[in-house]
Coordinates of C-alpha atoms in Angstrom, one line a residue:
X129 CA 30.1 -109.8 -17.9
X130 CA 27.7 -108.0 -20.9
X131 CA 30.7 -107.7 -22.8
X132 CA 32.5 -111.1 -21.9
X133 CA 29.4 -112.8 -23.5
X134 CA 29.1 -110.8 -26.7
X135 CA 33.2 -111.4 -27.4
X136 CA 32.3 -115.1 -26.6
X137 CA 29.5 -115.3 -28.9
X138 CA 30.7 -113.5 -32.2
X139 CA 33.9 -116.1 -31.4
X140 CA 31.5 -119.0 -31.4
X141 CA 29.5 -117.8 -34.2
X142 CA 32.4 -116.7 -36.2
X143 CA 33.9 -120.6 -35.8
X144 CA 30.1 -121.5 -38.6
X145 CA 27.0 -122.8 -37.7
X146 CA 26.9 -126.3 -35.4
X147 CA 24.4 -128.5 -34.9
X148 CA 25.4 -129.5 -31.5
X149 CA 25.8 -126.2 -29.5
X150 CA 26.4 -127.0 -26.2
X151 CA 29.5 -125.6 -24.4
X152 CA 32.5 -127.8 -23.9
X153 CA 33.1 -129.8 -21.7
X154 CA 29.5 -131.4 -21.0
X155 CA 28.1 -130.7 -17.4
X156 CA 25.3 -133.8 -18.1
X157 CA 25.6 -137.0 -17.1
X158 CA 24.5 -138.3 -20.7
X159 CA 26.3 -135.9 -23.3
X160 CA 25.3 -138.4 -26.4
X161 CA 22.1 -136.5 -27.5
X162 CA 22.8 -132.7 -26.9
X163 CA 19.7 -131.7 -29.1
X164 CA 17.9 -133.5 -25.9
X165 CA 19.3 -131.1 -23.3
X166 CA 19.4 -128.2 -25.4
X167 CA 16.3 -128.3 -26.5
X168 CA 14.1 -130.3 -24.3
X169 CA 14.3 -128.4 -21.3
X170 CA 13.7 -130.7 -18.4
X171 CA 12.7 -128.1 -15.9
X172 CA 11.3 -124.7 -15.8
X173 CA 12.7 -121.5 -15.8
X174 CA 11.1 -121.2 -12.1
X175 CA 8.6 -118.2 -12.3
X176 CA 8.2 -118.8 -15.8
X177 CA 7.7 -122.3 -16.3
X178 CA 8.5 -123.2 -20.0
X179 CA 5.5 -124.9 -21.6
X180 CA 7.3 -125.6 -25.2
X181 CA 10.1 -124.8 -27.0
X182 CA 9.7 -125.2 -30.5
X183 CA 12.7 -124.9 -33.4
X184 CA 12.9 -122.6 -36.1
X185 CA 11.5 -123.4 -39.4
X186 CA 14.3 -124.0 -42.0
X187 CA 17.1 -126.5 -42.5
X188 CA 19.3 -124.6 -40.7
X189 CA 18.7 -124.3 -36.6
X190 CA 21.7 -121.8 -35.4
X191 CA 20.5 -118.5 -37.7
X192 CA 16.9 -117.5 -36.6
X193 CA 15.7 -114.4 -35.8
X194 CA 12.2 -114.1 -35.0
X195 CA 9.6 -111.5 -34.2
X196 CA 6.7 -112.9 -32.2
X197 CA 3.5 -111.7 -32.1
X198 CA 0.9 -113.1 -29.6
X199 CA -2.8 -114.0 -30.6
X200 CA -5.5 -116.0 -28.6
X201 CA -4.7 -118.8 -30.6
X202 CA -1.0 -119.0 -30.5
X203 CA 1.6 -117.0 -32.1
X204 CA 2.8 -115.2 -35.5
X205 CA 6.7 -115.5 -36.0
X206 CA 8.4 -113.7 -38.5
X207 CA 11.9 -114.4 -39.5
X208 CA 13.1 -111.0 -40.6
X209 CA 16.0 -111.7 -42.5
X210 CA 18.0 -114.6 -44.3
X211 CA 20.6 -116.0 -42.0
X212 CA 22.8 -118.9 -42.4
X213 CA 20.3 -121.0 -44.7
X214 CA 17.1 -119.7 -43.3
X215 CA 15.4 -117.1 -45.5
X216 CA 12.8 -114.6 -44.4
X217 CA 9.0 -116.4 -43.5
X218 CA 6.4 -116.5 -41.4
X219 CA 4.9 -119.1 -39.6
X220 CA 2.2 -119.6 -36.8
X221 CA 2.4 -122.1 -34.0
X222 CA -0.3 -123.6 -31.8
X223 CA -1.1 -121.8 -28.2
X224 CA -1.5 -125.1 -26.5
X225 CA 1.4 -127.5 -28.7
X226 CA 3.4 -125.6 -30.0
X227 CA 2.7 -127.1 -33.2
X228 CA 2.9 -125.7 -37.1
X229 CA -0.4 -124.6 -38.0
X230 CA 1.0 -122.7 -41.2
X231 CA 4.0 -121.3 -43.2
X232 CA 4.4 -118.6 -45.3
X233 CA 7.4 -117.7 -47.8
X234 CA 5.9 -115.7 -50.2
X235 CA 8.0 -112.6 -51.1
X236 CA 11.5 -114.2 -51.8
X237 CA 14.1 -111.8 -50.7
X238 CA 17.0 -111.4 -47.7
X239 CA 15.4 -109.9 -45.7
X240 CA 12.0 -107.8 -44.9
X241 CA 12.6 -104.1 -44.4
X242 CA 9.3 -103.4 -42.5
X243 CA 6.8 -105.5 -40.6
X244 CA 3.5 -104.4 -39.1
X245 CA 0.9 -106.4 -37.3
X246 CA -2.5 -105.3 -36.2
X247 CA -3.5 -107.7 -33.5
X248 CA -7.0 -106.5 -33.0
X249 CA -7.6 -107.6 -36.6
X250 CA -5.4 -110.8 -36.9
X251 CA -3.3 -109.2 -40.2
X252 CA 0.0 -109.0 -40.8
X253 CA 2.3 -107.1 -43.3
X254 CA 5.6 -107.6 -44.6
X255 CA 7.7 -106.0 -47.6
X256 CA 10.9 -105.8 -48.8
X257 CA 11.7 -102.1 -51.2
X258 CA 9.3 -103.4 -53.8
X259 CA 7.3 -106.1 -52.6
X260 CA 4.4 -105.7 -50.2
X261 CA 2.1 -109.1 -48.8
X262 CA -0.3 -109.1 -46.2
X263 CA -1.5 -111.7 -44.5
X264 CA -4.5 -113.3 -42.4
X265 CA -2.5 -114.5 -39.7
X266 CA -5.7 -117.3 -38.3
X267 CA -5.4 -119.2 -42.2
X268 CA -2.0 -118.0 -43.0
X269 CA -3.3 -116.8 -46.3
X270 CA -2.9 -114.1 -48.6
X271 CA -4.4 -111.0 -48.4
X272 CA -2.5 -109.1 -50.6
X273 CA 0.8 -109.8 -52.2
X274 CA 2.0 -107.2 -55.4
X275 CA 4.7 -105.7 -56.6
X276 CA 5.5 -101.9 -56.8
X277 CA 6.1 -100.9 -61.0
X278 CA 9.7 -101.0 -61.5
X279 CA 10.4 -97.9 -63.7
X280 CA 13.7 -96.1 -64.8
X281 CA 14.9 -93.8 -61.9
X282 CA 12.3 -94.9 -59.7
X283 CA 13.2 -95.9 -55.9
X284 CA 10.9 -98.0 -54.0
X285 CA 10.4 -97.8 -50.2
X286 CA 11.6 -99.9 -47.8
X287 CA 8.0 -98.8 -45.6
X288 CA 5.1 -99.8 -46.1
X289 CA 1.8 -99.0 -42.8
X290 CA -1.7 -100.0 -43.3
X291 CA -4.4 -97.7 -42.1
X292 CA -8.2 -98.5 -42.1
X293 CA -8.1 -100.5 -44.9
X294 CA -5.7 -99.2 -47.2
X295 CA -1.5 -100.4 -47.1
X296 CA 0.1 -96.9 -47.9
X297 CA 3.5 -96.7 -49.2
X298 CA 6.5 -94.0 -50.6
X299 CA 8.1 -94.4 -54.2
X300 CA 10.8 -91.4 -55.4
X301 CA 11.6 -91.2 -58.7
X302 CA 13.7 -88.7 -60.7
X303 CA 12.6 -86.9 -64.1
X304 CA 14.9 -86.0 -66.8
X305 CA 13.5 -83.0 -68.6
X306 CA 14.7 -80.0 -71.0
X307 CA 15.6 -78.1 -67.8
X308 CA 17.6 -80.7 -66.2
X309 CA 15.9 -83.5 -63.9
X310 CA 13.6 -83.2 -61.3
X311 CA 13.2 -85.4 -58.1
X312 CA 9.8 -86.3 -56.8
X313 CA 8.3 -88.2 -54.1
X314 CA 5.0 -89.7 -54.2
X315 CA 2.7 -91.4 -50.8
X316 CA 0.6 -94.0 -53.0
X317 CA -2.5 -96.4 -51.2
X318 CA -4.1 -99.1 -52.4
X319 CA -7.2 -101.1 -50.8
X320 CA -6.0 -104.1 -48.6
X321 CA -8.1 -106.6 -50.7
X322 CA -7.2 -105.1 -54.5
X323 CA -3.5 -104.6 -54.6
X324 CA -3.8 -103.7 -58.4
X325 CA -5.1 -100.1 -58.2
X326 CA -2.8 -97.5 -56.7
X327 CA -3.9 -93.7 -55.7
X328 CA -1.2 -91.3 -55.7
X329 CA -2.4 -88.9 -52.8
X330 CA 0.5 -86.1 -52.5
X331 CA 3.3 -85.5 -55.2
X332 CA 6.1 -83.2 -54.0
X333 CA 9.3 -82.1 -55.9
X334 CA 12.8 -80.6 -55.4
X335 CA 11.7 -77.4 -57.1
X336 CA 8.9 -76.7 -54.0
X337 CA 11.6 -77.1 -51.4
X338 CA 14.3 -74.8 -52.3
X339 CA 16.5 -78.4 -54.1
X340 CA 16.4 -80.4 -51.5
X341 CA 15.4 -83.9 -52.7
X342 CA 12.5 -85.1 -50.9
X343 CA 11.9 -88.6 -49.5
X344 CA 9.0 -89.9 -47.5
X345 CA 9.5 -92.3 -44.6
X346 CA 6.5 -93.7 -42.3
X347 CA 3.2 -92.6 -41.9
X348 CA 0.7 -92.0 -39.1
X349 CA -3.2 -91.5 -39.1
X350 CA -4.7 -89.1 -37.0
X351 CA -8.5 -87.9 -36.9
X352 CA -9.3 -84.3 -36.5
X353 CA -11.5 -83.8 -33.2
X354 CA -13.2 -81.0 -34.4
X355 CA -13.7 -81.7 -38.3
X356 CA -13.6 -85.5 -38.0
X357 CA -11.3 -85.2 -41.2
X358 CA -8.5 -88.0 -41.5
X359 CA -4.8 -86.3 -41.6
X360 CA -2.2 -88.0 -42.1
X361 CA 1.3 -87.5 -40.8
X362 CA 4.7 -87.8 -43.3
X363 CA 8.1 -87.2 -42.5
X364 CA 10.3 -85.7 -44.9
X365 CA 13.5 -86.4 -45.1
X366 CA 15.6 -84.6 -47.5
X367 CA 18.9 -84.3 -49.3
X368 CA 20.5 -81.3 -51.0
X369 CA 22.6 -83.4 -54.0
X370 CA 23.4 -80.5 -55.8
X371 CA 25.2 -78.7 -52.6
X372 CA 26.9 -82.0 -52.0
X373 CA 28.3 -82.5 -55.2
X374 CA 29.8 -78.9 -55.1
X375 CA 31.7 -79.8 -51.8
X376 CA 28.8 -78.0 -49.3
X377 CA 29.2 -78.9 -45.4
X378 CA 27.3 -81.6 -44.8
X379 CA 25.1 -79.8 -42.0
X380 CA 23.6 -78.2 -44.7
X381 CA 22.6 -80.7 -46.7
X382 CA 20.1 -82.7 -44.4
X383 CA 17.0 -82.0 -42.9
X384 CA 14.1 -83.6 -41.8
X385 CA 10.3 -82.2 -42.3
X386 CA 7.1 -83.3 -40.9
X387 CA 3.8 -82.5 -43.3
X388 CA 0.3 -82.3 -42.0
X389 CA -2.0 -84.2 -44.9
X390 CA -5.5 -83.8 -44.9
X391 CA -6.9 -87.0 -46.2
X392 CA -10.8 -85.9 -46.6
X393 CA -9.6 -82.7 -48.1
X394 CA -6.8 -83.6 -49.9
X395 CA -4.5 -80.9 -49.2
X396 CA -1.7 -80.0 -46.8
X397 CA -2.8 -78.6 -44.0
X398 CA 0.4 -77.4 -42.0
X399 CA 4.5 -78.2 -42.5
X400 CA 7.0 -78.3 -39.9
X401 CA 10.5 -77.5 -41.8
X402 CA 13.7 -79.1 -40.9
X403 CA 12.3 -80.2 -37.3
X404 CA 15.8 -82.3 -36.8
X405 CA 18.6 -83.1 -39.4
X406 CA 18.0 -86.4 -39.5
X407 CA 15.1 -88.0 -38.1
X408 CA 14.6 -92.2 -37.2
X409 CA 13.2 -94.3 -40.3
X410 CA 11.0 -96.1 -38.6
X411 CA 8.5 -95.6 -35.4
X412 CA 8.7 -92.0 -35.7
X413 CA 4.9 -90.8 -34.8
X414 CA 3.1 -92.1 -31.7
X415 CA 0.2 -89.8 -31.0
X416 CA -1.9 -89.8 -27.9
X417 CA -4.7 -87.6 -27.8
X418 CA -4.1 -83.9 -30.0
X419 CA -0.6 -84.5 -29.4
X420 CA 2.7 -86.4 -31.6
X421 CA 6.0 -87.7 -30.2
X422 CA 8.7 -87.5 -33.3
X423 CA 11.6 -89.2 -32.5
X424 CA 15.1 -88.0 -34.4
X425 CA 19.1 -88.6 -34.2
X426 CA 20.2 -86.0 -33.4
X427 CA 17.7 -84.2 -31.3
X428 CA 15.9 -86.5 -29.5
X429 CA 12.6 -86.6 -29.5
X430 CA 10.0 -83.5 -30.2
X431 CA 6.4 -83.0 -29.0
X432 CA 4.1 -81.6 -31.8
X433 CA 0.5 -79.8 -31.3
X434 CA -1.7 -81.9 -34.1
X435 CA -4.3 -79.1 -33.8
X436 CA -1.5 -76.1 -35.0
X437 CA 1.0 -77.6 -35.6
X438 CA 3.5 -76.2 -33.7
X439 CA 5.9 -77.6 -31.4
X440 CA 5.1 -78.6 -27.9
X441 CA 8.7 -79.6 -26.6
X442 CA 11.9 -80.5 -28.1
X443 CA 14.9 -81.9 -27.3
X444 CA 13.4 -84.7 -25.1
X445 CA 16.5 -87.0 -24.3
X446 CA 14.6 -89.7 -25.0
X447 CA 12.8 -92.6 -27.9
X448 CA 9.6 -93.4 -27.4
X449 CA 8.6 -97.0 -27.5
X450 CA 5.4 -97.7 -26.5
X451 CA 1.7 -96.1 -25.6
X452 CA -0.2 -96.7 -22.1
X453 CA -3.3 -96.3 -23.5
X454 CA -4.7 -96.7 -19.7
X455 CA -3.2 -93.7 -18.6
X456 CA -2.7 -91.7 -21.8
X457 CA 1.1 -91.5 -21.3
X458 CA 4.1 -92.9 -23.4
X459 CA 6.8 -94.9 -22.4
X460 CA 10.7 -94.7 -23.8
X461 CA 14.0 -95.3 -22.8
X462 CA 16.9 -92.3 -22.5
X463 CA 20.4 -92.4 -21.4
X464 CA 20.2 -95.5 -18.8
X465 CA 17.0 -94.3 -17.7
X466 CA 13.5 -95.0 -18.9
X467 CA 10.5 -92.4 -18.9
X468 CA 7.1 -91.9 -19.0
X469 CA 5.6 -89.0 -20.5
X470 CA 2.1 -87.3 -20.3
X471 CA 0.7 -86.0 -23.7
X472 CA 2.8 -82.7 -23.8
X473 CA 6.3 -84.1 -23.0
X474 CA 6.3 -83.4 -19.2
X475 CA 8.5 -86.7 -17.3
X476 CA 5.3 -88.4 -15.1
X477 CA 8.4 -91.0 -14.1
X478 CA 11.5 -92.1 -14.9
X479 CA 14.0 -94.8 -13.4
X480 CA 17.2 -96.2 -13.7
X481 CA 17.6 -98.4 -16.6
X482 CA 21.5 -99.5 -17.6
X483 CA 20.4 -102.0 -20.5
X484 CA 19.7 -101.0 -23.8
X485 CA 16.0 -101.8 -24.7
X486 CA 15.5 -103.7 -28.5
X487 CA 13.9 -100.9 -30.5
X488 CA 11.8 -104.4 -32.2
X489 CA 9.1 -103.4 -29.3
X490 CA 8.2 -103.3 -26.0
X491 CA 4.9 -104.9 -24.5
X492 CA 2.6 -103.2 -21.4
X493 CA 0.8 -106.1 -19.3
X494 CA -1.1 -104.9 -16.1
X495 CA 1.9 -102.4 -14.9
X496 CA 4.6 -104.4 -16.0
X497 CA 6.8 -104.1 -19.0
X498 CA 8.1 -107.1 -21.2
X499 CA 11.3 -107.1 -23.4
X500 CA 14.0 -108.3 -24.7
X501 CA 17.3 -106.1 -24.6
X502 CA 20.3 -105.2 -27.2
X503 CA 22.2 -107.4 -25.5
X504 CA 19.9 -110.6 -25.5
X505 CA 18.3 -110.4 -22.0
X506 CA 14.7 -111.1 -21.4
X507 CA 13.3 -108.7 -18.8
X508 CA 9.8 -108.2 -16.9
X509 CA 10.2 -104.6 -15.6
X510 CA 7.9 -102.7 -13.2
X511 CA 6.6 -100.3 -15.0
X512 CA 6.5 -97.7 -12.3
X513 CA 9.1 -98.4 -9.8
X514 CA 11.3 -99.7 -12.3
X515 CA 12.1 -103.0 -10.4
X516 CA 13.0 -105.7 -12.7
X517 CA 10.6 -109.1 -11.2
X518 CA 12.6 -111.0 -14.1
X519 CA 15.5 -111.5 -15.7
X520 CA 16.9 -114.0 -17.7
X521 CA 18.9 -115.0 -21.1
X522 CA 18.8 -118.2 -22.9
X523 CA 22.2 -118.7 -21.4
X524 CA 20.5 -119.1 -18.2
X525 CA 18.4 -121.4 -18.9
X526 CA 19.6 -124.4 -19.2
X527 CA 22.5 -126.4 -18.0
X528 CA 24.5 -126.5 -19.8
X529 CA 23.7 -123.5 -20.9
X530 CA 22.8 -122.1 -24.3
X531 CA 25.8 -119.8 -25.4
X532 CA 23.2 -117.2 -27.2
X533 CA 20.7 -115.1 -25.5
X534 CA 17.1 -113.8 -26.7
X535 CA 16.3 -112.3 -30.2
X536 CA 13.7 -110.4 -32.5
X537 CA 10.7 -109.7 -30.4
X538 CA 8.8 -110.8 -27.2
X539 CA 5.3 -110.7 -26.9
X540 CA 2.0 -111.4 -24.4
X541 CA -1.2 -113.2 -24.5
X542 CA -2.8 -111.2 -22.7
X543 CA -6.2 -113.7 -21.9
X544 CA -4.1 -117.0 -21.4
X545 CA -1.1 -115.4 -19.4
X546 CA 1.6 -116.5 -21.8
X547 CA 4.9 -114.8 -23.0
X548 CA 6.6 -115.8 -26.1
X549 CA 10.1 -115.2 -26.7
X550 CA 12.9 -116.4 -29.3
X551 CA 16.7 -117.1 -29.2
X552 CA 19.0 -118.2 -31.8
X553 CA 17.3 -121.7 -32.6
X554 CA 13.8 -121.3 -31.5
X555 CA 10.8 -120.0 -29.5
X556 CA 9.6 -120.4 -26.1
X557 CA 6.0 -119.9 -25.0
X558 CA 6.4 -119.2 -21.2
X559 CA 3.8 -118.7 -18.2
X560 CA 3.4 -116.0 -17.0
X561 CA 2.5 -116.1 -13.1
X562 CA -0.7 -114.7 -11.1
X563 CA 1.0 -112.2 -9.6
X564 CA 4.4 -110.7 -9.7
X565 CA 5.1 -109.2 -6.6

């Protein structure tokens, strides 16, 4: 059926965008206004009542695809990329309403390559390779919105994390010199509230690491137990272009470090070397208690002793999405299957899972987990058993039904009991019951 839908969707979206998407022919006893059926829901969804439905933002309603992000006081969308006529933004929207408190287009580009909000502080980020803006998601107003210099030879990253109160970011660049050229790799910081003044913290070259071209991805912070230092944790992936060009195998050319930096000390404290070949851009570290999951391609996902730095376990079948912080364990998803992990990589749990989980995120609420999946399902999932208390698609929601199923990135408010969720044209805000089961 999975597969019957997707061919009948990428027919339908292949045939351009509509205005009136209801299937053919109408089920309704008044087919005249379909925008009213579609989206005006005139009933719940039965455990999950809808409360609102609002449209996307943009003067096209068939290409959204947004991220949400619950707060107490309603929730952050961010359109990721420019589809259709919609560009990249981000908007808020009223808990109770529904209603447009703010919008925000700021960096023009197609799409955002990272996003990062930090609910417990109410700020947002979003950059594309060279621009970086963060937001205060209650006004909607800049916190922070500069460009990267734009040098000869010089690559921007498409990352970008904030820590504390500094956004931290990657630039490579390559140096033509008497010898020949060199590539480098810088991690740079600048404060939240400047933007202007950039500190390069580690520098490393081709020459250090036998020619391999170095590139930084993603970065984690992690505070020493017994030295309170600050270390922070970069993953290196690297290149050999020199090997390439003369026609090497390329299972030599690629491999994947992880580097120990000591923030208070400024200095390396410990390298892993080629940990994987090729490791996963983005969610890479998620660290619970002395201990890091590192997720890769082609090896799954390795457990790493902070402390030593020495590996814990490797070659867990396995990505990590998400940390219980209530029980100190980690939740991901393997081959139809998902797990839960203690600290060291031993399996607490695991269960059968066929559907593929949306690596946009994955929310906890008391026991139960709340998604949406690759194939556009929305699911609340027993987080221990594994029993799925809800399932549904926007194809299932209506009748007649919507012909497109869930997108981007659900998320919980956790004091008012309220999911939000997004399809192709808009978001839902959704109840979420007393009790499950």
């Amino acid at each position: 059926m999975k597969m019957m839908f997707i061919f009948v969707l990428m027919t339908l979206m292949s045939m351009g965008c509509t205005k009136e998407p209801m299937p053919s022919p109408c089920k309704l006893p008044d087919c005249s206004d379909t925008t009213k059926w579609v989206f005006d829901p005139p009933d719940s969804m039965g455990v999950m009542p809808v409360l609102w439905y609002k449209l996307a933002h943009g003067p096209d309603t068939s290409g959204s695809y947004q991220w949400c992000f619950a707060t107490e006081d309603g929730v952050v969308l961010v359109n990721e990329y420019e589809e259709d006529q919609n560009v990249p933004y981000v908007r808020f929207l009223d808990r109770e309403t529904g209603e447009e408190k703010w919008y925000w287009d700021g960096i023009k580009t197609d799409s955002y390559s990272d996003i990062q909000f930090l609910p417990d502080r109410e700020i947002l980020m979003v950059k594309d390779w060279r621009k970086n803006a963060v937001l205060d998601v209650r006004t909607g107003k800049e916190m922070m919105n500069v460009s990267l210099p734009s040098v000869p030879e010089m690559l921007n990253s498409p990352q970008g994390r904030i820590l504390g109160n500094y956004f931290f970011t990657f630039i490579m660049r390559r140096w033509n010199n008497s010898i020949g050229t060199t590539d480098y790799s810088f991690v740079m910081r600048t404060r939240i509230d400047d933007g202007l003044h950039w500190d390069t913290l580690y520098t490393l070259n081709d020459y250090e690491i036998s020619g391999y071209t170095p590139d930084f991805s993603n970065v984690e912070l992690w505070m020493h137990p017994q030295t309170g230092d600050s270390i922070i944790l970069i993953n290196n992936r690297l290149f050999h272009w020199e090997n390439y060009q003369k026609g090497k195998p390329i299972n030599t050319l690629e491999r994947s470090d992880v580097i120990a930096y000591n923030l208070s000390k400024r200095k390396v404290e410990w390298t892993i070397d080629s940990i994987c070949k090729v490791s996963q851009l983005y969610e890479q570290f998620h660290i619970v208690k002395n201990s890091a999951f590192f997720s890769s391609n082609d090896r799954g996902t390795a457990v790493i002793n902070l402390l030593n730095g020495k590996i814990i376990k490797e070659d867990i079948p396995a990505g990590i999405h998400l940390l219980d912080t209530v029980n100190n364990e980690l939740i991901g998803r393997g081959a139809e299957r998902i797990y839960r992990f203690d600290e060291f990589g031993n399996i607490v749990k695991s269960f059968d899972f066929p559907d593929y989980v949306n690596l946009n995120g994955m929310e906890l609420f008391e026991g139960y987990l709340y998604f949406s999946s690759y194939y556009g399902d929305l699911y609340v999932v027993n987080a221990t058993t594994g029993k799925i208390v809800f399932q549904h698609f926007s194809i299932a929601m209506f009748v007649p039904q919507s012909v497109l199923g869930m997108r981007g990135r659900a998320s919980v408010d956790r004091k008012h009991r309220l999911l939000y969720c997004s399809d192709l044209w808009g978001t839902y805000c959704l109840k979420i019951p007393d009790k499950w089961e």
